[in-house]
Amino acid sequence: MNKLTLIAGTVLLVAPLSFAQPVDLAQSRIVFTMKQLNVPIDGAFTKFSANVDFDAKKPEAGKADFTIQTASISLPTADAVAEAKKKDWFNAAQYPTARFVSSGMKSLGNGRYQVNGKLTMKGVTRDVSAPFTAREAGGVTVVDGVLPVSRLAFKVGDGEWSDTGTVDDKVEIKFRVALKRAA
């Protein structure tokens, strides 16, 4: 069993985004990077839903609500996936979802924005903030951003996994959201 890979699951986290077009889930993704013994490990959540309202001309009116299925975690090995679903990590049986709900957005200029909101994982809710970019490409608005998260703040990686010498506390959740034009 590769415990390092398991830790990557901890990183998962909900990605914050928001836009006025329907979300194209086939072109969207939520991935994360964590470090185990200082070695980067990449993972993803393959099942999530999103309700987004965003207009680049009025970002302050934007809203986003993302729900991630924690059992949909994808890691480099089957052992790591199994470990990530266990009680010390995501406890997917008791906490089948992680959720991000925005509380505000603002423009930072030049196609850059900031989203603030509440992230809930494993029964713990914390304020989070993430910068993102938005650009038009092929009839969709593509939103890319990174949400840095402390896994220990959400009790992800409890017990023997709480040692940050083995698994770093910092996890970067990267999100890409493809927003279709409203009909």
PDB file of C-alpha atoms in Angstrom:
ATOM      1  CA  MET A   1       0.000   0.000   0.000  1.00  0.00           C
ATOM      2  CA  ASN A   2       1.374   3.373  -0.950  1.00  0.00           C
ATOM      3  CA  LYS A   3       0.464   5.716   1.869  1.00  0.00           C
ATOM      4  CA  LEU A   4       1.981   8.603  -0.012  1.00  0.00           C
ATOM      5  CA  THR A   5      -0.560   8.257  -2.741  1.00  0.00           C
ATOM      6  CA  LEU A   6      -3.273   8.050  -0.153  1.00  0.00           C
ATOM      7  CA  ILE A   7      -2.303  11.364   1.186  1.00  0.00           C
ATOM      8  CA  ALA A   8      -2.844  12.913  -2.171  1.00  0.00           C
ATOM      9  CA  GLY A   9      -6.493  12.127  -1.738  1.00  0.00           C
ATOM     10  CA  THR A  10      -6.472  14.344   1.256  1.00  0.00           C
ATOM     11  CA  VAL A  11      -5.716  17.224  -0.930  1.00  0.00           C
ATOM     12  CA  LEU A  12      -8.778  16.765  -3.012  1.00  0.00           C
ATOM     13  CA  LEU A  13     -10.750  19.724  -1.956  1.00  0.00           C
ATOM     14  CA  VAL A  14     -13.433  21.490  -3.610  1.00  0.00           C
ATOM     15  CA  ALA A  15     -12.647  23.857  -6.372  1.00  0.00           C
ATOM     16  CA  PRO A  16     -14.201  27.273  -6.318  1.00  0.00           C
ATOM     17  CA  LEU A  17     -15.580  28.773  -9.514  1.00  0.00           C
ATOM     18  CA  SER A  18     -18.613  30.548 -10.795  1.00  0.00           C
ATOM     19  CA  PHE A  19     -20.197  31.585 -14.077  1.00  0.00           C
ATOM     20  CA  ALA A  20     -23.489  32.450 -15.810  1.00  0.00           C
ATOM     21  CA  GLN A  21     -23.258  29.724 -18.393  1.00  0.00           C
ATOM     22  CA  PRO A  22     -24.036  26.032 -17.876  1.00  0.00           C
ATOM     23  CA  VAL A  23     -20.948  24.095 -16.768  1.00  0.00           C
ATOM     24  CA  ASP A  24     -19.553  21.603 -19.289  1.00  0.00           C
ATOM     25  CA  LEU A  25     -18.429  18.875 -16.875  1.00  0.00           C
ATOM     26  CA  ALA A  26     -16.773  16.869 -19.656  1.00  0.00           C
ATOM     27  CA  GLN A  27     -14.288  19.717 -20.209  1.00  0.00           C
ATOM     28  CA  SER A  28     -13.959  20.657 -16.527  1.00  0.00           C
ATOM     29  CA  ARG A  29     -11.740  19.097 -13.874  1.00  0.00           C
ATOM     30  CA  ILE A  30     -10.693  19.247 -10.252  1.00  0.00           C
ATOM     31  CA  VAL A  31      -7.175  17.987  -9.617  1.00  0.00           C
ATOM     32  CA  PHE A  32      -4.749  18.354  -6.747  1.00  0.00           C
ATOM     33  CA  THR A  33      -1.078  18.098  -5.939  1.00  0.00           C
ATOM     34  CA  MET A  34       0.340  17.153  -2.565  1.00  0.00           C
ATOM     35  CA  LYS A  35       3.775  16.149  -1.385  1.00  0.00           C
ATOM     36  CA  GLN A  36       4.680  12.948   0.408  1.00  0.00           C
ATOM     37  CA  LEU A  37       8.265  12.753   1.597  1.00  0.00           C
ATOM     38  CA  ASN A  38       8.759  15.899  -0.494  1.00  0.00           C
ATOM     39  CA  VAL A  39       7.731  14.067  -3.691  1.00  0.00           C
ATOM     40  CA  PRO A  40       4.787  15.648  -5.591  1.00  0.00           C
ATOM     41  CA  ILE A  41       1.776  13.369  -6.030  1.00  0.00           C
ATOM     42  CA  ASP A  42      -1.095  14.244  -8.353  1.00  0.00           C
ATOM     43  CA  GLY A  43      -4.685  13.180  -7.925  1.00  0.00           C
ATOM     44  CA  ALA A  44      -8.165  14.135  -9.059  1.00  0.00           C
ATOM     45  CA  PHE A  45     -11.823  13.949  -8.222  1.00  0.00           C
ATOM     46  CA  THR A  46     -13.701  12.500 -11.138  1.00  0.00           C
ATOM     47  CA  LYS A  47     -17.279  13.173 -10.011  1.00  0.00           C
ATOM     48  CA  PHE A  48     -18.514  16.616  -9.110  1.00  0.00           C
ATOM     49  CA  SER A  49     -21.415  18.931  -9.824  1.00  0.00           C
ATOM     50  CA  ALA A  50     -21.474  22.688 -10.165  1.00  0.00           C
ATOM     51  CA  ASN A  51     -23.978  25.508 -10.219  1.00  0.00           C
ATOM     52  CA  VAL A  52     -22.309  28.680 -11.439  1.00  0.00           C
ATOM     53  CA  ASP A  53     -23.368  32.232 -12.247  1.00  0.00           C
ATOM     54  CA  PHE A  54     -20.618  34.482 -13.598  1.00  0.00           C
ATOM     55  CA  ASP A  55     -20.369  37.507 -15.852  1.00  0.00           C
ATOM     56  CA  ALA A  56     -16.855  38.881 -16.392  1.00  0.00           C
ATOM     57  CA  LYS A  57     -18.385  42.366 -16.704  1.00  0.00           C
ATOM     58  CA  LYS A  58     -20.035  42.033 -13.268  1.00  0.00           C
ATOM     59  CA  PRO A  59     -17.945  39.533 -11.289  1.00  0.00           C
ATOM     60  CA  GLU A  60     -19.201  40.886  -7.957  1.00  0.00           C
ATOM     61  CA  ALA A  61     -22.625  39.400  -8.808  1.00  0.00           C
ATOM     62  CA  GLY A  62     -21.107  35.952  -9.423  1.00  0.00           C
ATOM     63  CA  LYS A  63     -21.967  32.824  -7.451  1.00  0.00           C
ATOM     64  CA  ALA A  64     -20.571  29.303  -7.385  1.00  0.00           C
ATOM     65  CA  ASP A  65     -21.598  26.094  -5.642  1.00  0.00           C
ATOM     66  CA  PHE A  66     -19.498  22.949  -6.159  1.00  0.00           C
ATOM     67  CA  THR A  67     -20.081  19.504  -4.698  1.00  0.00           C
ATOM     68  CA  ILE A  68     -17.396  16.822  -4.998  1.00  0.00           C
ATOM     69  CA  GLN A  69     -18.028  13.110  -4.481  1.00  0.00           C
ATOM     70  CA  THR A  70     -15.115  12.180  -2.201  1.00  0.00           C
ATOM     71  CA  ALA A  71     -15.229   8.494  -3.189  1.00  0.00           C
ATOM     72  CA  SER A  72     -14.435   9.548  -6.769  1.00  0.00           C
ATOM     73  CA  ILE A  73     -10.838  10.279  -5.787  1.00  0.00           C
ATOM     74  CA  SER A  74      -8.263   9.140  -8.302  1.00  0.00           C
ATOM     75  CA  LEU A  75      -4.653   8.515  -7.273  1.00  0.00           C
ATOM     76  CA  PRO A  76      -1.677   6.717  -8.869  1.00  0.00           C
ATOM     77  CA  THR A  77      -2.416   3.339  -7.205  1.00  0.00           C
ATOM     78  CA  ALA A  78      -5.474   1.348  -6.152  1.00  0.00           C
ATOM     79  CA  ASP A  79      -4.017   1.027  -2.624  1.00  0.00           C
ATOM     80  CA  ALA A  80      -3.736   4.808  -2.347  1.00  0.00           C
ATOM     81  CA  VAL A  81      -7.341   5.249  -3.513  1.00  0.00           C
ATOM     82  CA  ALA A  82      -8.557   2.717  -0.932  1.00  0.00           C
ATOM     83  CA  GLU A  83      -6.564   4.446   1.825  1.00  0.00           C
ATOM     84  CA  ALA A  84      -7.818   7.927   0.864  1.00  0.00           C
ATOM     85  CA  LYS A  85     -11.413   6.795   1.361  1.00  0.00           C
ATOM     86  CA  LYS A  86     -10.722   5.553   4.912  1.00  0.00           C
ATOM     87  CA  LYS A  87     -11.567   7.330   8.164  1.00  0.00           C
ATOM     88  CA  ASP A  88      -8.172   9.034   8.654  1.00  0.00           C
ATOM     89  CA  TRP A  89      -8.363  10.661   5.245  1.00  0.00           C
ATOM     90  CA  PHE A  90     -11.677  11.590   3.601  1.00  0.00           C
ATOM     91  CA  ASN A  91     -13.873   9.155   5.490  1.00  0.00           C
ATOM     92  CA  ALA A  92     -15.962   8.816   2.335  1.00  0.00           C
ATOM     93  CA  ALA A  93     -18.504   6.532   4.022  1.00  0.00           C
ATOM     94  CA  GLN A  94     -19.455   9.174   6.608  1.00  0.00           C
ATOM     95  CA  TYR A  95     -18.665  12.269   4.500  1.00  0.00           C
ATOM     96  CA  PRO A  96     -19.496  11.362   0.889  1.00  0.00           C
ATOM     97  CA  THR A  97     -19.191  14.946  -0.347  1.00  0.00           C
ATOM     98  CA  ALA A  98     -17.020  18.030  -0.030  1.00  0.00           C
ATOM     99  CA  ARG A  99     -18.593  21.360  -0.936  1.00  0.00           C
ATOM    100  CA  PHE A 100     -17.536  24.877  -1.875  1.00  0.00           C
ATOM    101  CA  VAL A 101     -20.041  27.754  -1.770  1.00  0.00           C
ATOM    102  CA  SER A 102     -18.864  31.198  -2.830  1.00  0.00           C
ATOM    103  CA  SER A 103     -19.530  34.292  -0.740  1.00  0.00           C
ATOM    104  CA  GLY A 104     -18.068  36.832  -3.157  1.00  0.00           C
ATOM    105  CA  MET A 105     -16.032  37.469  -6.279  1.00  0.00           C
ATOM    106  CA  LYS A 106     -14.088  40.424  -7.562  1.00  0.00           C
ATOM    107  CA  SER A 107     -12.011  41.468 -10.528  1.00  0.00           C
ATOM    108  CA  LEU A 108      -8.250  41.788 -10.095  1.00  0.00           C
ATOM    109  CA  GLY A 109      -7.875  43.181 -13.637  1.00  0.00           C
ATOM    110  CA  ASN A 110      -6.634  41.740 -16.941  1.00  0.00           C
ATOM    111  CA  GLY A 111      -8.883  38.651 -16.891  1.00  0.00           C
ATOM    112  CA  ARG A 112      -7.901  37.781 -13.326  1.00  0.00           C
ATOM    113  CA  TYR A 113     -10.418  37.361 -10.516  1.00  0.00           C
ATOM    114  CA  GLN A 114     -10.683  36.314  -6.881  1.00  0.00           C
ATOM    115  CA  VAL A 115     -13.371  34.053  -5.406  1.00  0.00           C
ATOM    116  CA  ASN A 116     -14.005  33.768  -1.672  1.00  0.00           C
ATOM    117  CA  GLY A 117     -16.238  31.273   0.045  1.00  0.00           C
ATOM    118  CA  LYS A 118     -16.692  28.385   2.438  1.00  0.00           C
ATOM    119  CA  LEU A 119     -15.171  24.969   1.850  1.00  0.00           C
ATOM    120  CA  THR A 120     -16.563  22.034   3.795  1.00  0.00           C
ATOM    121  CA  MET A 121     -14.722  18.728   3.993  1.00  0.00           C
ATOM    122  CA  LYS A 122     -15.055  15.940   6.501  1.00  0.00           C
ATOM    123  CA  GLY A 123     -17.563  17.991   8.513  1.00  0.00           C
ATOM    124  CA  VAL A 124     -15.214  20.992   8.864  1.00  0.00           C
ATOM    125  CA  THR A 125     -16.030  24.340   7.231  1.00  0.00           C
ATOM    126  CA  ARG A 126     -13.363  26.996   6.619  1.00  0.00           C
ATOM    127  CA  ASP A 127     -13.147  30.288   4.740  1.00  0.00           C
ATOM    128  CA  VAL A 128     -11.047  29.953   1.594  1.00  0.00           C
ATOM    129  CA  SER A 129      -9.993  32.206  -1.265  1.00  0.00           C
ATOM    130  CA  ALA A 130      -8.633  31.453  -4.719  1.00  0.00           C
ATOM    131  CA  PRO A 131      -7.426  33.540  -7.643  1.00  0.00           C
ATOM    132  CA  PHE A 132      -8.575  32.478 -11.092  1.00  0.00           C
ATOM    133  CA  THR A 133      -8.456  33.551 -14.703  1.00  0.00           C
ATOM    134  CA  ALA A 134     -11.314  33.590 -17.194  1.00  0.00           C
ATOM    135  CA  ARG A 135     -10.913  33.592 -20.973  1.00  0.00           C
ATOM    136  CA  GLU A 136     -13.042  32.875 -24.015  1.00  0.00           C
ATOM    137  CA  ALA A 137     -12.012  29.856 -26.100  1.00  0.00           C
ATOM    138  CA  GLY A 138     -14.055  28.085 -28.754  1.00  0.00           C
ATOM    139  CA  GLY A 139     -17.440  29.326 -27.591  1.00  0.00           C
ATOM    140  CA  VAL A 140     -16.852  28.599 -23.898  1.00  0.00           C
ATOM    141  CA  THR A 141     -15.502  30.571 -20.981  1.00  0.00           C
ATOM    142  CA  VAL A 142     -12.548  28.692 -19.501  1.00  0.00           C
ATOM    143  CA  VAL A 143     -11.843  29.350 -15.849  1.00  0.00           C
ATOM    144  CA  ASP A 144      -8.546  28.184 -14.354  1.00  0.00           C
ATOM    145  CA  GLY A 145      -7.477  28.620 -10.759  1.00  0.00           C
ATOM    146  CA  VAL A 146      -5.597  27.226  -7.790  1.00  0.00           C
ATOM    147  CA  LEU A 147      -6.941  26.886  -4.264  1.00  0.00           C
ATOM    148  CA  PRO A 148      -4.223  26.331  -1.642  1.00  0.00           C
ATOM    149  CA  VAL A 149      -5.545  24.335   1.313  1.00  0.00           C
ATOM    150  CA  SER A 150      -4.262  23.076   4.640  1.00  0.00           C
ATOM    151  CA  ARG A 151      -5.303  19.405   4.794  1.00  0.00           C
ATOM    152  CA  LEU A 152      -4.937  19.366   8.592  1.00  0.00           C
ATOM    153  CA  ALA A 153      -7.377  22.286   8.921  1.00  0.00           C
ATOM    154  CA  PHE A 154      -9.995  19.886   7.522  1.00  0.00           C
ATOM    155  CA  LYS A 155      -8.781  16.849   9.501  1.00  0.00           C
ATOM    156  CA  VAL A 156      -7.706  15.128   6.308  1.00  0.00           C
ATOM    157  CA  GLY A 157      -4.816  12.880   7.195  1.00  0.00           C
ATOM    158  CA  ASP A 158      -5.546  12.231  10.885  1.00  0.00           C
ATOM    159  CA  GLY A 159      -3.655   9.879  13.160  1.00  0.00           C
ATOM    160  CA  GLU A 160      -0.290   8.690  11.863  1.00  0.00           C
ATOM    161  CA  TRP A 161      -0.849  10.846   8.754  1.00  0.00           C
ATOM    162  CA  SER A 162      -0.852  14.110  10.703  1.00  0.00           C
ATOM    163  CA  ASP A 163       2.973  14.125  10.636  1.00  0.00           C
ATOM    164  CA  THR A 164       3.831  16.848   8.130  1.00  0.00           C
ATOM    165  CA  GLY A 165       7.315  15.371   7.754  1.00  0.00           C
ATOM    166  CA  THR A 166       5.705  12.498   5.893  1.00  0.00           C
ATOM    167  CA  VAL A 167       2.855  14.276   4.117  1.00  0.00           C
ATOM    168  CA  ASP A 168       3.002  18.035   3.664  1.00  0.00           C
ATOM    169  CA  ASP A 169       0.100  20.014   5.112  1.00  0.00           C
ATOM    170  CA  LYS A 170      -0.244  22.169   1.986  1.00  0.00           C
ATOM    171  CA  VAL A 171      -2.337  20.863  -0.875  1.00  0.00           C
ATOM    172  CA  GLU A 172      -2.980  22.738  -4.089  1.00  0.00           C
ATOM    173  CA  ILE A 173      -6.341  22.166  -5.675  1.00  0.00           C
ATOM    174  CA  LYS A 174      -6.342  23.158  -9.314  1.00  0.00           C
ATOM    175  CA  PHE A 175      -9.588  23.656 -11.124  1.00  0.00           C
ATOM    176  CA  ARG A 176     -10.634  24.186 -14.704  1.00  0.00           C
ATOM    177  CA  VAL A 177     -14.245  24.964 -15.412  1.00  0.00           C
ATOM    178  CA  ALA A 178     -15.657  25.232 -18.923  1.00  0.00           C
ATOM    179  CA  LEU A 179     -18.743  27.411 -19.086  1.00  0.00           C
ATOM    180  CA  LYS A 180     -21.028  27.226 -22.077  1.00  0.00           C
ATOM    181  CA  ARG A 181     -22.790  30.293 -23.361  1.00  0.00           C
ATOM    182  CA  ALA A 182     -26.262  30.652 -21.886  1.00  0.00           C
ATOM    183  CA  ALA A 183     -28.954  29.743 -24.373  1.00  0.00           C
TER     184      ALA A 183
END
